[in-house]
Amino acid sequence: MNTLENFPLSSEPQLLFRSSFGLIVVGFLIAGVLYCSVSVSLAQLLFPKQANGSVIELNEKMVGSALVGQAFVSDYYFHARPSAIAYDADAVGGSNLALSNPELQQQIQERVIQFADKNGISVQQVPHDMVTASGSGIDPDISPQSALLQVKRVAQQRHLSEQQVRALVQQHIQPAQLGIYGKARVNVLQLNLALDQISSTSR
């Protein structure tokens, strides 16, 4: 008959501890050091711009990131979509308000009226992305439609022809990734920087 005496516990607990500790160290070196080092090195080698935050520089000065939206309030510029976190990359998130929430409904209504008034269009023409915040709150892109609806205002403020500003927008339309993922979009910061390059009107 088998008893506990036939299966004694290890008489060397220190050996068991060393083995466990060794596995922890090896796992940390492989998953925590080697994997991270290889991943970072490959990213820097293959995608250096993206790995460093897709930073945009002008005259050797960082002006922003292609991944993070900014607030453009002047009529001289194309406006980005609203942000529930004031475009703070350290506080990424949406408003967490349901579509049926009266507060959100009021915000949307005010934004619709404001956008329509600024751009000389009817409230029915206002695109959804210009009156609702993105889930991240820092979406740097707007739809081509949203950009084109702002052409008249920007052209008038900059004393440029609508044709010239519209052509600039068309040049900055980015198609869906691989033609499949997402939708066509316009990066607002890149568009506004290009606008500054062709315009003689300062902010």
mmCIF file of N, CA and C in Angstrom, residues 67-120:
data_model
loop_
_atom_site.group_PDB
_atom_site.id
_atom_site.type_symbol
_atom_site.label_atom_id
_atom_site.label_comp_id
_atom_site.label_asym_id
_atom_site.label_seq_id
_atom_site.Cartn_x
_atom_site.Cartn_y
_atom_site.Cartn_z
ATOM 1 N N LEU A 67 0.338 61.710 -35.984
ATOM 2 C CA LEU A 67 -0.580 60.802 -35.306
ATOM 3 C C LEU A 67 -1.453 61.490 -34.269
ATOM 4 N N VAL A 68 -1.162 62.765 -33.985
ATOM 5 C CA VAL A 68 -1.869 63.471 -32.917
ATOM 6 C C VAL A 68 -2.513 64.749 -33.463
ATOM 7 N N GLY A 69 -3.807 64.883 -33.268
ATOM 8 C CA GLY A 69 -4.523 66.065 -33.733
ATOM 9 C C GLY A 69 -4.184 67.304 -32.924
ATOM 10 N N GLN A 70 -4.447 68.458 -33.501
ATOM 11 C CA GLN A 70 -4.221 69.729 -32.826
ATOM 12 C C GLN A 70 -5.442 70.621 -32.998
ATOM 13 N N ALA A 71 -5.567 71.576 -32.095
ATOM 14 C CA ALA A 71 -6.689 72.515 -32.173
ATOM 15 C C ALA A 71 -6.338 73.681 -33.081
ATOM 16 N N PHE A 72 -7.062 73.835 -34.164
ATOM 17 C CA PHE A 72 -6.909 74.989 -35.058
ATOM 18 C C PHE A 72 -8.203 75.785 -34.975
ATOM 19 N N VAL A 73 -8.131 76.959 -34.372
ATOM 20 C CA VAL A 73 -9.342 77.753 -34.175
ATOM 21 C C VAL A 73 -9.429 78.942 -35.119
ATOM 22 N N SER A 74 -8.300 79.351 -35.686
ATOM 23 C CA SER A 74 -8.302 80.487 -36.605
ATOM 24 C C SER A 74 -8.973 80.112 -37.913
ATOM 25 N N ASP A 75 -9.696 81.069 -38.490
ATOM 26 C CA ASP A 75 -10.355 80.840 -39.775
ATOM 27 C C ASP A 75 -9.355 80.750 -40.923
ATOM 28 N N TYR A 76 -8.101 81.068 -40.662
ATOM 29 C CA TYR A 76 -7.057 80.963 -41.686
ATOM 30 C C TYR A 76 -6.666 79.505 -41.938
ATOM 31 N N TYR A 77 -7.094 78.617 -41.037
ATOM 32 C CA TYR A 77 -6.685 77.218 -41.128
ATOM 33 C C TYR A 77 -7.876 76.283 -41.281
ATOM 34 N N PHE A 78 -7.589 75.088 -41.777
ATOM 35 C CA PHE A 78 -8.578 74.015 -41.786
ATOM 36 C C PHE A 78 -8.731 73.531 -40.345
ATOM 37 N N HIS A 79 -9.953 73.272 -39.937
ATOM 38 C CA HIS A 79 -10.218 72.848 -38.571
ATOM 39 C C HIS A 79 -10.252 71.327 -38.465
ATOM 40 N N ALA A 80 -9.787 70.839 -37.326
ATOM 41 C CA ALA A 80 -9.803 69.398 -37.065
ATOM 42 C C ALA A 80 -11.141 69.014 -36.438
ATOM 43 N N ARG A 81 -11.351 67.732 -36.239
ATOM 44 C CA ARG A 81 -12.585 67.300 -35.591
ATOM 45 C C ARG A 81 -12.501 67.595 -34.094
ATOM 46 N N PRO A 82 -13.620 67.682 -33.399
ATOM 47 C CA PRO A 82 -13.615 68.026 -31.979
ATOM 48 C C PRO A 82 -12.860 66.980 -31.146
ATOM 49 N N SER A 83 -12.436 67.415 -29.966
ATOM 50 C CA SER A 83 -11.747 66.516 -29.044
ATOM 51 C C SER A 83 -12.376 66.639 -27.661
ATOM 52 N N ALA A 84 -12.645 65.497 -27.040
ATOM 53 C CA ALA A 84 -13.222 65.499 -25.694
ATOM 54 C C ALA A 84 -12.155 65.709 -24.627
ATOM 55 N N ILE A 85 -10.881 65.682 -25.035
ATOM 56 C CA ILE A 85 -9.779 65.807 -24.064
ATOM 57 C C ILE A 85 -8.832 66.934 -24.436
ATOM 58 N N ALA A 86 -9.283 67.861 -25.249
ATOM 59 C CA ALA A 86 -8.464 69.009 -25.669
ATOM 60 C C ALA A 86 -7.170 68.559 -26.351
ATOM 61 N N TYR A 87 -7.253 67.480 -27.116
ATOM 62 C CA TYR A 87 -6.122 66.956 -27.901
ATOM 63 C C TYR A 87 -4.916 66.608 -27.025
ATOM 64 N N ASP A 88 -5.164 66.209 -25.782
ATOM 65 C CA ASP A 88 -4.085 65.850 -24.858
ATOM 66 C C ASP A 88 -3.711 64.381 -25.061
ATOM 67 N N ALA A 89 -2.522 64.142 -25.611
ATOM 68 C CA ALA A 89 -2.090 62.769 -25.899
ATOM 69 C C ALA A 89 -1.863 61.956 -24.643
ATOM 70 N N ASP A 90 -1.734 62.612 -23.491
ATOM 71 C CA ASP A 90 -1.551 61.900 -22.228
ATOM 72 C C ASP A 90 -2.880 61.486 -21.607
ATOM 73 N N ALA A 91 -3.976 61.913 -22.202
ATOM 74 C CA ALA A 91 -5.293 61.594 -21.640
ATOM 75 C C ALA A 91 -6.213 61.066 -22.726
ATOM 76 N N VAL A 92 -5.692 60.162 -23.539
ATOM 77 C CA VAL A 92 -6.444 59.641 -24.684
ATOM 78 C C VAL A 92 -7.794 59.054 -24.248
ATOM 79 N N GLY A 93 -8.834 59.459 -24.939
ATOM 80 C CA GLY A 93 -10.148 58.916 -24.636
ATOM 81 C C GLY A 93 -11.261 59.772 -25.210
ATOM 82 N N GLY A 94 -12.446 59.226 -25.238
ATOM 83 C CA GLY A 94 -13.605 59.945 -25.734
ATOM 84 C C GLY A 94 -14.386 60.574 -24.588
ATOM 85 N N SER A 95 -15.566 61.075 -24.893
ATOM 86 C CA SER A 95 -16.387 61.718 -23.866
ATOM 87 C C SER A 95 -17.122 60.707 -23.001
ATOM 88 N N ASN A 96 -17.273 59.484 -23.529
ATOM 89 C CA ASN A 96 -18.014 58.416 -22.842
ATOM 90 C C ASN A 96 -19.490 58.768 -22.648
ATOM 91 N N LEU A 97 -19.981 59.705 -23.444
ATOM 92 C CA LEU A 97 -21.390 60.058 -23.383
ATOM 93 C C LEU A 97 -22.146 59.276 -24.452
ATOM 94 N N ALA A 98 -23.262 58.686 -24.061
ATOM 95 C CA ALA A 98 -24.087 57.942 -25.014
ATOM 96 C C ALA A 98 -24.718 58.902 -26.016
ATOM 97 N N LEU A 99 -25.041 58.398 -27.192
ATOM 98 C CA LEU A 99 -25.638 59.239 -28.227
ATOM 99 C C LEU A 99 -26.951 59.849 -27.757
ATOM 100 N N SER A 100 -27.628 59.171 -26.839
ATOM 101 C CA SER A 100 -28.908 59.662 -26.328
ATOM 102 C C SER A 100 -28.734 60.671 -25.191
ATOM 103 N N ASN A 101 -27.500 60.889 -24.771
ATOM 104 C CA ASN A 101 -27.244 61.807 -23.658
ATOM 105 C C ASN A 101 -27.583 63.244 -24.068
ATOM 106 N N PRO A 102 -28.397 63.956 -23.299
ATOM 107 C CA PRO A 102 -28.784 65.336 -23.647
ATOM 108 C C PRO A 102 -27.586 66.275 -23.768
ATOM 109 N N GLU A 103 -26.571 66.062 -22.941
ATOM 110 C CA GLU A 103 -25.374 66.911 -22.990
ATOM 111 C C GLU A 103 -24.662 66.758 -24.318
ATOM 112 N N LEU A 104 -24.524 65.512 -24.775
ATOM 113 C CA LEU A 104 -23.867 65.263 -26.057
ATOM 114 C C LEU A 104 -24.710 65.805 -27.201
ATOM 115 N N GLN A 105 -26.013 65.631 -27.125
ATOM 116 C CA GLN A 105 -26.902 66.138 -28.165
ATOM 117 C C GLN A 105 -26.775 67.654 -28.296
ATOM 118 N N GLN A 106 -26.667 68.341 -27.161
ATOM 119 C CA GLN A 106 -26.521 69.789 -27.184
ATOM 120 C C GLN A 106 -25.179 70.191 -27.784
ATOM 121 N N GLN A 107 -24.114 69.466 -27.421
ATOM 122 C CA GLN A 107 -22.793 69.751 -27.969
ATOM 123 C C GLN A 107 -22.791 69.604 -29.482
ATOM 124 N N ILE A 108 -23.399 68.510 -29.962
ATOM 125 C CA ILE A 108 -23.441 68.258 -31.405
ATOM 126 C C ILE A 108 -24.232 69.347 -32.120
ATOM 127 N N GLN A 109 -25.355 69.725 -31.547
ATOM 128 C CA GLN A 109 -26.182 70.762 -32.169
ATOM 129 C C GLN A 109 -25.426 72.086 -32.269
ATOM 130 N N GLU A 110 -24.715 72.445 -31.223
ATOM 131 C CA GLU A 110 -23.945 73.692 -31.229
ATOM 132 C C GLU A 110 -22.825 73.633 -32.263
ATOM 133 N N ARG A 111 -22.170 72.477 -32.360
ATOM 134 C CA ARG A 111 -21.083 72.326 -33.326
ATOM 135 C C ARG A 111 -21.600 72.366 -34.757
ATOM 136 N N VAL A 112 -22.756 71.779 -34.991
ATOM 137 C CA VAL A 112 -23.350 71.791 -36.329
ATOM 138 C C VAL A 112 -23.615 73.223 -36.772
ATOM 139 N N ILE A 113 -24.244 73.995 -35.894
ATOM 140 C CA ILE A 113 -24.569 75.388 -36.215
ATOM 141 C C ILE A 113 -23.296 76.195 -36.441
ATOM 142 N N GLN A 114 -22.301 75.991 -35.593
ATOM 143 C CA GLN A 114 -21.049 76.741 -35.706
ATOM 144 C C GLN A 114 -20.316 76.416 -37.006
ATOM 145 N N PHE A 115 -20.210 75.130 -37.338
ATOM 146 C CA PHE A 115 -19.506 74.727 -38.551
ATOM 147 C C PHE A 115 -20.229 75.233 -39.790
ATOM 148 N N ALA A 116 -21.552 75.106 -39.796
ATOM 149 C CA ALA A 116 -22.341 75.566 -40.944
ATOM 150 C C ALA A 116 -22.200 77.073 -41.126
ATOM 151 N N ASP A 117 -22.231 77.806 -40.018
ATOM 152 C CA ASP A 117 -22.134 79.261 -40.089
ATOM 153 C C ASP A 117 -20.759 79.709 -40.576
ATOM 154 N N LYS A 118 -19.709 79.088 -40.059
ATOM 155 C CA LYS A 118 -18.351 79.486 -40.429
ATOM 156 C C LYS A 118 -18.052 79.203 -41.893
ATOM 157 N N ASN A 119 -18.626 78.132 -42.424
ATOM 158 C CA ASN A 119 -18.274 77.708 -43.775
ATOM 159 C C ASN A 119 -19.347 77.991 -44.815
ATOM 160 N N GLY A 120 -20.392 78.700 -44.408
ATOM 161 C CA GLY A 120 -21.409 79.116 -45.354
ATOM 162 C C GLY A 120 -22.164 77.970 -46.008
#
